[in-house]
Short mmCIF file of C-alpha atoms and ligand atoms in Angstrom, two decimals:
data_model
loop_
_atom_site.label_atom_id
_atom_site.label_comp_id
_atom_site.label_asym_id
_atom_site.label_seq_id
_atom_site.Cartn_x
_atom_site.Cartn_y
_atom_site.Cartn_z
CA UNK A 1 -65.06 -55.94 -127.38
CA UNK A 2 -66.92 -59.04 -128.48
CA UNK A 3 -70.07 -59.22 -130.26
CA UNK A 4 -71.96 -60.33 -127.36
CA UNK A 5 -70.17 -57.44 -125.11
CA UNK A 6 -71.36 -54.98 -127.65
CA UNK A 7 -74.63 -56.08 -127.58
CA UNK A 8 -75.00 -56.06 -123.90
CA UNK A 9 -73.94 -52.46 -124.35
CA UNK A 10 -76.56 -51.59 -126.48
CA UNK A 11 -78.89 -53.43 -124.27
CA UNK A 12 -78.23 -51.69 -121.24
CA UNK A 13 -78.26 -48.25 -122.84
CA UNK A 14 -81.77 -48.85 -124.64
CA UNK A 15 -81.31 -50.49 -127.94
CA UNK A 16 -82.63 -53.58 -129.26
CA UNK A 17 -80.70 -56.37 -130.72
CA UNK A 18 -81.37 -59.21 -133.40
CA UNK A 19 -80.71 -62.22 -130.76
CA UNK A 20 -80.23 -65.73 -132.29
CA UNK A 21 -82.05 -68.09 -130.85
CA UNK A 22 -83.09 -72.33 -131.89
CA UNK A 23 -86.84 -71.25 -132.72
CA UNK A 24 -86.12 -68.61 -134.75
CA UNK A 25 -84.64 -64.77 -134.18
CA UNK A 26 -86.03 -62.56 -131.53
CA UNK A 27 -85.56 -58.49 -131.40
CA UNK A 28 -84.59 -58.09 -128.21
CA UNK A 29 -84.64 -55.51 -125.44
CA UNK A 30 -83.92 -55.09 -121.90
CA UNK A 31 -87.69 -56.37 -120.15
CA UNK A 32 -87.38 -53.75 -117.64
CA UNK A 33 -87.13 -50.60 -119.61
CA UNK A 34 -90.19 -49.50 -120.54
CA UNK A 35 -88.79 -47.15 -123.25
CA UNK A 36 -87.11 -49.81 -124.85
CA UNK A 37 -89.88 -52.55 -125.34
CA UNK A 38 -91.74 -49.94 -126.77
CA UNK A 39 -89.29 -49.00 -129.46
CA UNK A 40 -89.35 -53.10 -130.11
CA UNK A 41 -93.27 -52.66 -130.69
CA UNK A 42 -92.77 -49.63 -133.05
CA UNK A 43 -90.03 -51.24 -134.98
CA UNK A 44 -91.97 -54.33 -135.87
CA UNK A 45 -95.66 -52.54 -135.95
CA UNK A 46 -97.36 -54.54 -134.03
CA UNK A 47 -100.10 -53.63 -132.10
CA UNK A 48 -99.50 -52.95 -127.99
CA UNK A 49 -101.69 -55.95 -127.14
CA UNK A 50 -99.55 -58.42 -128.23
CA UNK A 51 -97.83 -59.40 -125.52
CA UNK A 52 -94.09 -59.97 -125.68
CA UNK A 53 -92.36 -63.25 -124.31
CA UNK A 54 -89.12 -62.87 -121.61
CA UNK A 55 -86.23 -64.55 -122.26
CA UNK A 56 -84.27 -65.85 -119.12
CA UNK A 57 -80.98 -67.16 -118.62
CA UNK A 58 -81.87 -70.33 -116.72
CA UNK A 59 -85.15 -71.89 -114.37
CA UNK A 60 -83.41 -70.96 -111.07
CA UNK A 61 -84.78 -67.48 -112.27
CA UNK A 62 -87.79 -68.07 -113.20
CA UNK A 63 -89.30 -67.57 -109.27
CA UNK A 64 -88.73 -63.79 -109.37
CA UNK A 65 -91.09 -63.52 -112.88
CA UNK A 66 -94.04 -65.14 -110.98
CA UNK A 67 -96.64 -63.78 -108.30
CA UNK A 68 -96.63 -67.71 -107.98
CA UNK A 69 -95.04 -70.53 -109.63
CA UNK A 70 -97.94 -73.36 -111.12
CA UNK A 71 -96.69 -76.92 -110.26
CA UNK A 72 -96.97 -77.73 -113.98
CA UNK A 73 -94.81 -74.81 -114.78
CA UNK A 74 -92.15 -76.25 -112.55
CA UNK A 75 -92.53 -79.15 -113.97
CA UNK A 76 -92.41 -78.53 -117.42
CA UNK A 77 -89.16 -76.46 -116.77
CA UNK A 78 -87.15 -79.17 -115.04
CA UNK A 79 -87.86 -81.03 -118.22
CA UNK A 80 -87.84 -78.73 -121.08
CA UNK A 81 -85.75 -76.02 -120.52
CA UNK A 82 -83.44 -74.84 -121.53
CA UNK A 83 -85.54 -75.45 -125.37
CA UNK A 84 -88.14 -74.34 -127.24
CA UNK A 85 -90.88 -74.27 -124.86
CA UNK A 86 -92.66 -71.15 -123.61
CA UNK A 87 -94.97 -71.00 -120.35
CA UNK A 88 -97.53 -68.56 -119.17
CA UNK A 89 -97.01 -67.87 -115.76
CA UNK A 90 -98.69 -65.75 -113.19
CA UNK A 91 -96.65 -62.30 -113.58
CA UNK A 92 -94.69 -60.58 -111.22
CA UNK A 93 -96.01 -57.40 -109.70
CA UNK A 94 -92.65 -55.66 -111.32
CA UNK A 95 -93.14 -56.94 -114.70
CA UNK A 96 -94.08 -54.13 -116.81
CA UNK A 97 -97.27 -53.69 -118.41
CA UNK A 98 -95.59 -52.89 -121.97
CA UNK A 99 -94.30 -56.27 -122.18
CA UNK A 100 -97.17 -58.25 -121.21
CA UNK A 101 -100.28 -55.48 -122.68
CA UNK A 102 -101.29 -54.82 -119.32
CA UNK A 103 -102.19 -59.10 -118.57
CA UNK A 104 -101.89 -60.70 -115.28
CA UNK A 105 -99.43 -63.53 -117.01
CA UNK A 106 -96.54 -63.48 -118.42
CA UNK A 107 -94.61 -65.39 -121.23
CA UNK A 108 -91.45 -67.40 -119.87
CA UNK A 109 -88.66 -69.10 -121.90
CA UNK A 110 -84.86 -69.87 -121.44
CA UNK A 111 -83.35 -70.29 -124.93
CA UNK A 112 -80.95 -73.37 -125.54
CA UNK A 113 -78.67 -71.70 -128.19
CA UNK A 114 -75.25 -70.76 -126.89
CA UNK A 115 -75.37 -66.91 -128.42
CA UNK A 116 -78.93 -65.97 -126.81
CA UNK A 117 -77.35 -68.30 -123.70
CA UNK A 118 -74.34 -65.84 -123.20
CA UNK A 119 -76.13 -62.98 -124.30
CA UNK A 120 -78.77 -63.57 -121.61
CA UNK A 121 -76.05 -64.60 -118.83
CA UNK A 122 -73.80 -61.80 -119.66
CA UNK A 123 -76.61 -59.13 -119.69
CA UNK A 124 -78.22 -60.51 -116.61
CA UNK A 125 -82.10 -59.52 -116.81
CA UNK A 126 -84.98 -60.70 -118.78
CA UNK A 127 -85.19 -59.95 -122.85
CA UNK A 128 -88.13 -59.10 -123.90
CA UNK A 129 -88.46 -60.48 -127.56
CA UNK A 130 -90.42 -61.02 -130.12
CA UNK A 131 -90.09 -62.68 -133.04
CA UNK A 132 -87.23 -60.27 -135.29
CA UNK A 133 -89.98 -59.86 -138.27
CA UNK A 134 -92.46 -57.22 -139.37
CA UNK A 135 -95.55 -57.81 -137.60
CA UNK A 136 -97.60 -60.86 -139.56
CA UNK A 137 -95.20 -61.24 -141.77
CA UNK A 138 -92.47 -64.82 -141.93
CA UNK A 139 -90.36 -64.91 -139.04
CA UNK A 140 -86.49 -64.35 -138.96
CA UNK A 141 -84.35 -67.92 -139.46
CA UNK A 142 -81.01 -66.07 -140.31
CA UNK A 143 -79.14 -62.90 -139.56
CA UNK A 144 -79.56 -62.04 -143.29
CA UNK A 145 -83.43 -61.95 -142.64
CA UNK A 146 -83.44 -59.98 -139.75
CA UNK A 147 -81.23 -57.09 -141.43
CA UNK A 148 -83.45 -58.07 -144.70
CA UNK A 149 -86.75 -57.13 -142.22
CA UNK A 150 -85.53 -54.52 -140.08
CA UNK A 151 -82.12 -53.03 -141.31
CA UNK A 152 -81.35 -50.24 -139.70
CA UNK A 153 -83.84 -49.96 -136.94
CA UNK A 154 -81.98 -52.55 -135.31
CA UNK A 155 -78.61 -51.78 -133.54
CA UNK A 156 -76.66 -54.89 -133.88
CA UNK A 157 -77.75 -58.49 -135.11
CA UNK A 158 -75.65 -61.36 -133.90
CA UNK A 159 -75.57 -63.76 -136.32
CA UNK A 160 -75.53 -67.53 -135.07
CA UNK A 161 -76.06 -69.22 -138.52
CA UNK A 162 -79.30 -70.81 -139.66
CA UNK A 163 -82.26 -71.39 -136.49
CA UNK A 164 -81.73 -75.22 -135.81
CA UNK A 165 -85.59 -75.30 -134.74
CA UNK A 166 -86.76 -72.92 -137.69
CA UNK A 167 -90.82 -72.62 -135.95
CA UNK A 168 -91.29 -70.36 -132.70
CA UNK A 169 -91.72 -72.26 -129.31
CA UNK A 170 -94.64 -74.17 -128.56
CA UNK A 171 -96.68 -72.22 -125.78
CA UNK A 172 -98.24 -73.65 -122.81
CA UNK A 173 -100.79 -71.53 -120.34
CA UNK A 174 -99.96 -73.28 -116.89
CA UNK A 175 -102.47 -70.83 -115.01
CA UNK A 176 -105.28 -72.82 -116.32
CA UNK A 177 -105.80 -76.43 -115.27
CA UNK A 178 -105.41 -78.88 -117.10
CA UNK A 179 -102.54 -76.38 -118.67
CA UNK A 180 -103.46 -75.12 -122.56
CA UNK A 181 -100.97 -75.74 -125.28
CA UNK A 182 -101.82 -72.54 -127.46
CA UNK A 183 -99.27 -72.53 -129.85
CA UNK A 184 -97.81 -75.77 -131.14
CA UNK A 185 -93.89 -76.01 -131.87
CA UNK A 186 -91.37 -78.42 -131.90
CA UNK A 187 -92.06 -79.61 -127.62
CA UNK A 188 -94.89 -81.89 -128.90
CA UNK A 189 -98.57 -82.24 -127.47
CA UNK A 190 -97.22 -85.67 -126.59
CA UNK A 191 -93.62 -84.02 -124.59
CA UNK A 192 -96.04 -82.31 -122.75
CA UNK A 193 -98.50 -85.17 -121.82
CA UNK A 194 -96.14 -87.44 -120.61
CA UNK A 195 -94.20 -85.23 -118.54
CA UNK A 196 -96.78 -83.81 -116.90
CA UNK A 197 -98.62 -87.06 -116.87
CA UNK A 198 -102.07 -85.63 -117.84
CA UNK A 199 -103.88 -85.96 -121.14
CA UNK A 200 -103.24 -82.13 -122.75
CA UNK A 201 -105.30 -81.63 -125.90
CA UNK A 202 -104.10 -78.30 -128.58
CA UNK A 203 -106.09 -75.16 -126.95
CA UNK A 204 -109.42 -75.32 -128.22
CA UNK A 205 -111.66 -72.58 -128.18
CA UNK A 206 -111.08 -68.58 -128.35
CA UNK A 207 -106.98 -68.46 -127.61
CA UNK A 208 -105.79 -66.72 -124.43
CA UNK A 209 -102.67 -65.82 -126.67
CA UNK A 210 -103.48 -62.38 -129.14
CA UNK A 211 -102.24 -62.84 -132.89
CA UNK A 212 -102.85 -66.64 -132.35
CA UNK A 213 -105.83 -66.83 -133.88
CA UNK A 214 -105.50 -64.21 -137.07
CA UNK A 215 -103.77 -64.55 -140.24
CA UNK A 216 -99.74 -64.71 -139.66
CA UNK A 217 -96.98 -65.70 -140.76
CA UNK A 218 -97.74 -64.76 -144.16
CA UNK A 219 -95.42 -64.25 -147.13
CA UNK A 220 -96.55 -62.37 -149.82
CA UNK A 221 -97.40 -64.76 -152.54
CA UNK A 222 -100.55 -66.66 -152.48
CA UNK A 223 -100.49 -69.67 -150.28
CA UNK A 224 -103.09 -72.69 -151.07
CA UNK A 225 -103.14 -76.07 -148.89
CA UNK A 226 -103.17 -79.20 -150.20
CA UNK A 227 -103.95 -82.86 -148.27
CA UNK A 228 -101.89 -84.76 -150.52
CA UNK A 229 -99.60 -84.06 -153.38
CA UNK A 230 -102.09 -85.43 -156.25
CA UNK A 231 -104.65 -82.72 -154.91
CA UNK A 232 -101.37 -80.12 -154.69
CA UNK A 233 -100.64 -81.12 -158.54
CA UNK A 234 -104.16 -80.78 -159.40
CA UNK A 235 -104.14 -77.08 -157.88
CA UNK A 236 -101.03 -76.00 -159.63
CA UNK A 237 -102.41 -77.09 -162.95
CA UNK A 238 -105.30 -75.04 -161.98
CA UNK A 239 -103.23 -72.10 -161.23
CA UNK A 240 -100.30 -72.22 -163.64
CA UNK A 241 -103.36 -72.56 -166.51
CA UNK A 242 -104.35 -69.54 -165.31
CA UNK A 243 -100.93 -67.58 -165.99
CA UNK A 244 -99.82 -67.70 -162.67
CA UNK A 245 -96.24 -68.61 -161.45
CA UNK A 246 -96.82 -71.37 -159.16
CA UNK A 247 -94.95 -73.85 -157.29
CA UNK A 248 -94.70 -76.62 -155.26
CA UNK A 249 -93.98 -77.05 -151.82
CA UNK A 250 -93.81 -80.69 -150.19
CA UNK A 251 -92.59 -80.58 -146.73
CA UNK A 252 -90.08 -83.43 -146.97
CA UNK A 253 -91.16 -86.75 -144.69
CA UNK A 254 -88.44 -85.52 -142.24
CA UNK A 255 -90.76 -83.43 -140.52
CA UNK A 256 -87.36 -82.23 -138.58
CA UNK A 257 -85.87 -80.86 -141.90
CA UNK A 258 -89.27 -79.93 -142.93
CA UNK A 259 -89.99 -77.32 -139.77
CA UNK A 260 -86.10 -76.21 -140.38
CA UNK A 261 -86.59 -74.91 -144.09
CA UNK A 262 -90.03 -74.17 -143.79
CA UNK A 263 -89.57 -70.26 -142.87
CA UNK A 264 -86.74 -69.92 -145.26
CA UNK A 265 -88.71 -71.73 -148.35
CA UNK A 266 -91.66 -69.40 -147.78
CA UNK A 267 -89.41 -65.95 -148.36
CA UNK A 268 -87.80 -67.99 -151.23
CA UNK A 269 -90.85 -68.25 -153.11
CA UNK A 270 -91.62 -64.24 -152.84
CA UNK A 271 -87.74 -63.72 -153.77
CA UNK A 272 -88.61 -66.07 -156.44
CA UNK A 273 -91.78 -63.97 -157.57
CA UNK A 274 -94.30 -66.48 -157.47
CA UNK A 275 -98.08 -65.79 -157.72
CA UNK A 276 -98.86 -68.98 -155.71
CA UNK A 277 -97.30 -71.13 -153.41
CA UNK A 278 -99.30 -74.45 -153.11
CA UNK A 279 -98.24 -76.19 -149.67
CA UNK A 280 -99.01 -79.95 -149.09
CA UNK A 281 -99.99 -80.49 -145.20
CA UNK A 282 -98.15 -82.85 -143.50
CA UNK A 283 -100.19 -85.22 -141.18
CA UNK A 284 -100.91 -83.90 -137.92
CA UNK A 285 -99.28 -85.06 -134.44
CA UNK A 286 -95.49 -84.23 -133.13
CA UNK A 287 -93.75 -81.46 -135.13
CA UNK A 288 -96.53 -82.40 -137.69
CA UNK A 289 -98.67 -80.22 -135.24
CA UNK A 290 -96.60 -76.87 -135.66
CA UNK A 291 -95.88 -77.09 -139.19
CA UNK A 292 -99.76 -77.57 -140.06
CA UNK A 293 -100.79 -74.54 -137.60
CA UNK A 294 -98.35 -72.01 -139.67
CA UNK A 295 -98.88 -73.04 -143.25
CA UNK A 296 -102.59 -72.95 -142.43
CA UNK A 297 -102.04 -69.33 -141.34
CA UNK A 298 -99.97 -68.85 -143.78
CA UNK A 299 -102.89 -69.67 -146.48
CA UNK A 300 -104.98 -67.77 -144.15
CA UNK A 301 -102.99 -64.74 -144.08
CA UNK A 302 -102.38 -64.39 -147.92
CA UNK A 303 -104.56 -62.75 -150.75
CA UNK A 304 -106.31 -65.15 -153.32
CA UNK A 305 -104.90 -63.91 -156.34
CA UNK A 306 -107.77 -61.70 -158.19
CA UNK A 307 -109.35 -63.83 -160.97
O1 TXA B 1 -89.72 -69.10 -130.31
C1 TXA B 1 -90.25 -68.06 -129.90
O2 TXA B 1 -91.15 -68.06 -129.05
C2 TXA B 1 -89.73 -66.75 -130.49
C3 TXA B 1 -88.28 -66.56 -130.05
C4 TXA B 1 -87.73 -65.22 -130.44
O3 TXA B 1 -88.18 -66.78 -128.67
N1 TXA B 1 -90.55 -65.66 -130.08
C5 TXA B 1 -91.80 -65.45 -130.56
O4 TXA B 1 -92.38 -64.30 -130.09
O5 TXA B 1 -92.35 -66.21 -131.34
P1 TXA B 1 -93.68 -63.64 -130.76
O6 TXA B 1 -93.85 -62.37 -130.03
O7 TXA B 1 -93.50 -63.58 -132.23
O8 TXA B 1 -94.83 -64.63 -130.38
C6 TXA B 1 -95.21 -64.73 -129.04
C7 TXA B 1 -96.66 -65.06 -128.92
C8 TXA B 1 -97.58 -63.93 -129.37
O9 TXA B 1 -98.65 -64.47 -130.16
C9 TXA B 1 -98.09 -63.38 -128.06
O10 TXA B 1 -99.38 -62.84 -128.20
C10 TXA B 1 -98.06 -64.58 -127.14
O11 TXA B 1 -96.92 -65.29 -127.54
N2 TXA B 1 -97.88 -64.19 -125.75
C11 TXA B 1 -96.78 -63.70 -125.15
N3 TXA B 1 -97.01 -63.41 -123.86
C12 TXA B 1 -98.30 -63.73 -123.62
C13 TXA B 1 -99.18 -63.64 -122.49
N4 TXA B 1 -98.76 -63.15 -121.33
N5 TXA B 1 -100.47 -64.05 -122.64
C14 TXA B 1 -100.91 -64.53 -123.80
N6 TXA B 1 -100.13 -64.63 -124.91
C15 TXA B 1 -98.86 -64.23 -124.84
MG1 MG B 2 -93.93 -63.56 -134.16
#
């Protein structure tokens, strides 16, 4: 048996498996068993109103997830997919209420990467998954994280190397008009503009999308933003003066590269014991975008070290 046919085997009886994908790794279980999304919720802790994206295998599915199919979603799935580009759709009367915490939409995406590709056409239905990755904490980039997270609790973990991507999908609500980006990734505001041919702003205002808004994506040290890397010099001084191991981290000018590492650097400096991690923000637009929004929860999500 293969590792994919193994984990379709533990799919289909009820398990959940550590699933690969170019964002970063999902815990995955079949959509339409309501027993086994909500082991997925228990095994990360996270609350039952966070809705859970559904992984298909291609866009010629996508149809039988919707009570209707938005133009823009169409659209934007022609052109995107498969990537790492989730859309909010209009659910399906048969979609269950565990997966999207009792909503009228639904989260849609069809992963590029060739393991959650074969996984997904060899198991037939949707995945439900979330990101592999105690609830608010970093998510998954390698196999080694996800068994690091979750260990046992999950049954299998295929392991397909390092997340190219290395930030979750970018999110886009296509039941509002003009459609809502509410969670920037590496599609850009600018993708999305031009192939839908509208002007698309980053959501603004209370998010439709739960756990959006609130600290996430946190590691355990202290993390402190920083404009530029004088000000992020000026900080660690502060800090290390104060007897605190501190460090560095300058997203490098490949903004690529920079989303890539980003996850991995973050669990580094905990596994490095560092009081403080101070983070210098890359400019904002493209991929700048998605790296801002998680260091910024990041900082948000952390505890200022006492004084
Ligand atoms: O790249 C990704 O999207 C990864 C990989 C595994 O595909 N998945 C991921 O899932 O990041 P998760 O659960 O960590 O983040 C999904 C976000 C959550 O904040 C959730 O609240 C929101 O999407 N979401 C999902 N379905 C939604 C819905 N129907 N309405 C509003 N928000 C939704
Ligand atoms: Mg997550």
């Amino acid at each position: 048996m293969t590792d994919v046919e193994q984990a379709v085997a533990v799919l289909r009886a009820g398990g959940i498996v550590g699933m690969p994908t170019e964002t970063v790794y999902g815990l995955a279980a079949d959509a339409a068993n309501d027993a086994a999304v909500r082991r997925v919720f228990a095994v990360k802790q996270r609350p039952a109103d966070h809705p859970l994206i559904v992984h298909i295998a291609g866009a010629g599915v996508l149809p039988g997830w919707c009570s209707t199919v938005p133009a823009t979603a169409t659209r934007l799935a022609a052109a995107a997919w498969p990537g790492p580009l989730t859309l909010l759709v209009p659910r399906a009367a048969h979609v269950l209420d565990a997966v999207t915490g009792g909503r009228d939409t639904v989260g849609l995406r069809v992963p590029v990467h060739p393991l959650a590709q074969q996984l997904l056409h060899h198991f037939g239905g949707g995945l439900a998954a979330p990101s592999a990755n105690l609830f608010g904490r970093v998510s998954p980039t390698t196999a080694q994280h996800v068994r690091g997270d979750l260990g046992l609790l999950v049954d299998v973990v295929l392991d397909g190397g390092p997340s190219p991507v290395g930030l979750e999908s970018t999110i886009v609500d296509c039941t509002v008009d003009p459609p809502q980006i509410l969670r920037p990734g590496a599609i850009t505001a600018g993708e999305i503009a031009s192939i839908l041919d509208a002007a698309i702003d980053l959501g603004r205002g209370p998010s439709r999308a739960p756990g959006m808004l609130d600290a996430h994506y946190a590691p355990r040290c202290s993390v402190l933003l920083a404009a530029n890397v004088a000000d992020a010099e000026a900080l660690a001084a502060t800090e290390g003066a104060a007897g605190r191991q501190v460090d560095i981290l300058h997203p490098a000018l490949n903004l690529v590269a920079a989303a890539h590492s980003l996850y991995a650097d973050l669990r580094s400096a905990d596994d490095r014991g560092l009081d403080v991690l101070v983070a210098v923000l890359p400019p904002p637009g493209g991929l700048g975008d998605a790296i801002r929004d998680r260091l910024t929860k990041a900082a948000a999500g952390s505890v200022r070290p006492r004084e």
